[in-house]
Amino acid sequence: MSTARIETTACFGRYRVDAMIRCTVCRHTARATPPELRQMFPYPLRLQTAAHLLRCSECGAKGQVHIAPVPAQAR
């Protein structure tokens, strides 16, 4: 991965990388593609703001996630 700074949800599409979303409570992880992120967040949000809006599908914790870029999987 290059030295690109991923600061908003829109950056994932710009740099063509997926998002790894990890719950800091139960350690559940999920991968989201740029189109999935655009569907969840129609307007670009800072990653910290987006993380506060998400709820873990395993334990139900809200706002307790970490979002990080990962290389896109072959589709």
mmCIF file of C-alpha atoms in Angstrom:
data_model
loop_
_atom_site.group_PDB
_atom_site.id
_atom_site.type_symbol
_atom_site.label_atom_id
_atom_site.label_comp_id
_atom_site.label_asym_id
_atom_site.label_seq_id
_atom_site.Cartn_x
_atom_site.Cartn_y
_atom_site.Cartn_z
ATOM 1 C CA MET A 1 0.000 0.000 0.000
ATOM 2 C CA SER A 2 1.251 3.492 -0.717
ATOM 3 C CA THR A 3 1.585 6.325 1.765
ATOM 4 C CA ALA A 4 -1.951 7.527 1.061
ATOM 5 C CA ARG A 5 -3.775 8.939 4.073
ATOM 6 C CA ILE A 6 -7.183 7.367 4.581
ATOM 7 C CA GLU A 7 -9.050 10.010 6.594
ATOM 8 C CA THR A 8 -12.652 9.768 5.368
ATOM 9 C CA THR A 9 -15.004 7.052 4.169
ATOM 10 C CA ALA A 10 -14.683 8.418 0.615
ATOM 11 C CA CYS A 11 -10.921 7.751 0.591
ATOM 12 C CA PHE A 12 -11.493 3.987 0.426
ATOM 13 C CA GLY A 13 -13.012 4.320 -3.047
ATOM 14 C CA ARG A 14 -10.433 6.877 -4.178
ATOM 15 C CA TYR A 15 -7.526 4.576 -3.288
ATOM 16 C CA ARG A 16 -9.375 1.339 -4.158
ATOM 17 C CA VAL A 17 -8.906 -0.367 -0.787
ATOM 18 C CA ASP A 18 -11.358 -2.225 1.417
ATOM 19 C CA ALA A 19 -12.172 -1.375 5.022
ATOM 20 C CA MET A 20 -11.553 -3.816 7.848
ATOM 21 C CA ILE A 21 -13.998 -3.036 10.637
ATOM 22 C CA ARG A 22 -13.093 -4.566 14.010
ATOM 23 C CA CYS A 23 -15.124 -4.432 17.220
ATOM 24 C CA THR A 24 -12.862 -3.495 20.123
ATOM 25 C CA VAL A 25 -15.167 -5.265 22.597
ATOM 26 C CA CYS A 26 -15.565 -8.778 21.142
ATOM 27 C CA ARG A 27 -12.907 -8.631 18.354
ATOM 28 C CA HIS A 28 -15.451 -9.493 15.636
ATOM 29 C CA THR A 29 -14.222 -8.363 12.201
ATOM 30 C CA ALA A 30 -15.979 -7.542 8.957
ATOM 31 C CA ARG A 31 -14.683 -6.381 5.580
ATOM 32 C CA ALA A 32 -16.479 -3.667 3.614
ATOM 33 C CA THR A 33 -15.817 -2.727 -0.002
ATOM 34 C CA PRO A 34 -15.914 0.909 -1.166
ATOM 35 C CA PRO A 35 -19.445 0.470 -2.657
ATOM 36 C CA GLU A 36 -20.659 -1.011 0.645
ATOM 37 C CA LEU A 37 -19.163 1.936 2.529
ATOM 38 C CA ARG A 38 -20.894 4.378 0.158
ATOM 39 C CA GLN A 39 -24.172 2.600 0.870
ATOM 40 C CA MET A 40 -23.617 2.811 4.659
ATOM 41 C CA PHE A 41 -22.360 6.410 4.529
ATOM 42 C CA PRO A 42 -23.730 8.325 1.501
ATOM 43 C CA TYR A 43 -21.734 11.420 2.513
ATOM 44 C CA PRO A 44 -18.015 11.333 3.312
ATOM 45 C CA LEU A 45 -17.406 11.117 7.052
ATOM 46 C CA ARG A 46 -14.193 11.161 9.040
ATOM 47 C CA LEU A 47 -13.344 7.605 10.131
ATOM 48 C CA GLN A 48 -13.747 8.418 13.821
ATOM 49 C CA THR A 49 -17.250 9.798 13.181
ATOM 50 C CA ALA A 50 -18.208 6.763 11.074
ATOM 51 C CA ALA A 51 -16.906 4.393 13.775
ATOM 52 C CA HIS A 52 -19.174 6.025 16.392
ATOM 53 C CA LEU A 53 -22.227 5.312 14.205
ATOM 54 C CA LEU A 54 -21.570 1.588 13.685
ATOM 55 C CA ARG A 55 -22.915 -1.228 15.868
ATOM 56 C CA CYS A 56 -21.278 -4.673 16.111
ATOM 57 C CA SER A 57 -23.466 -7.396 14.623
ATOM 58 C CA GLU A 58 -22.096 -9.950 17.117
ATOM 59 C CA CYS A 59 -22.163 -8.292 20.556
ATOM 60 C CA GLY A 60 -24.264 -5.184 19.839
ATOM 61 C CA ALA A 61 -21.669 -2.685 21.078
ATOM 62 C CA LYS A 62 -22.190 0.717 19.484
ATOM 63 C CA GLY A 63 -19.358 3.079 18.671
ATOM 64 C CA GLN A 64 -16.693 0.588 19.745
ATOM 65 C CA VAL A 65 -15.129 -0.209 16.369
ATOM 66 C CA HIS A 66 -11.854 0.501 14.615
ATOM 67 C CA ILE A 67 -11.811 1.058 10.836
ATOM 68 C CA ALA A 68 -8.595 0.406 8.917
ATOM 69 C CA PRO A 69 -7.678 0.092 5.230
ATOM 70 C CA VAL A 70 -6.712 -3.318 3.828
ATOM 71 C CA PRO A 71 -5.808 -4.286 0.251
ATOM 72 C CA ALA A 72 -8.859 -4.992 -1.878
ATOM 73 C CA GLN A 73 -9.697 -8.632 -2.525
ATOM 74 C CA ALA A 74 -9.885 -9.895 -6.093
ATOM 75 C CA ARG A 75 -13.481 -9.697 -7.286
#
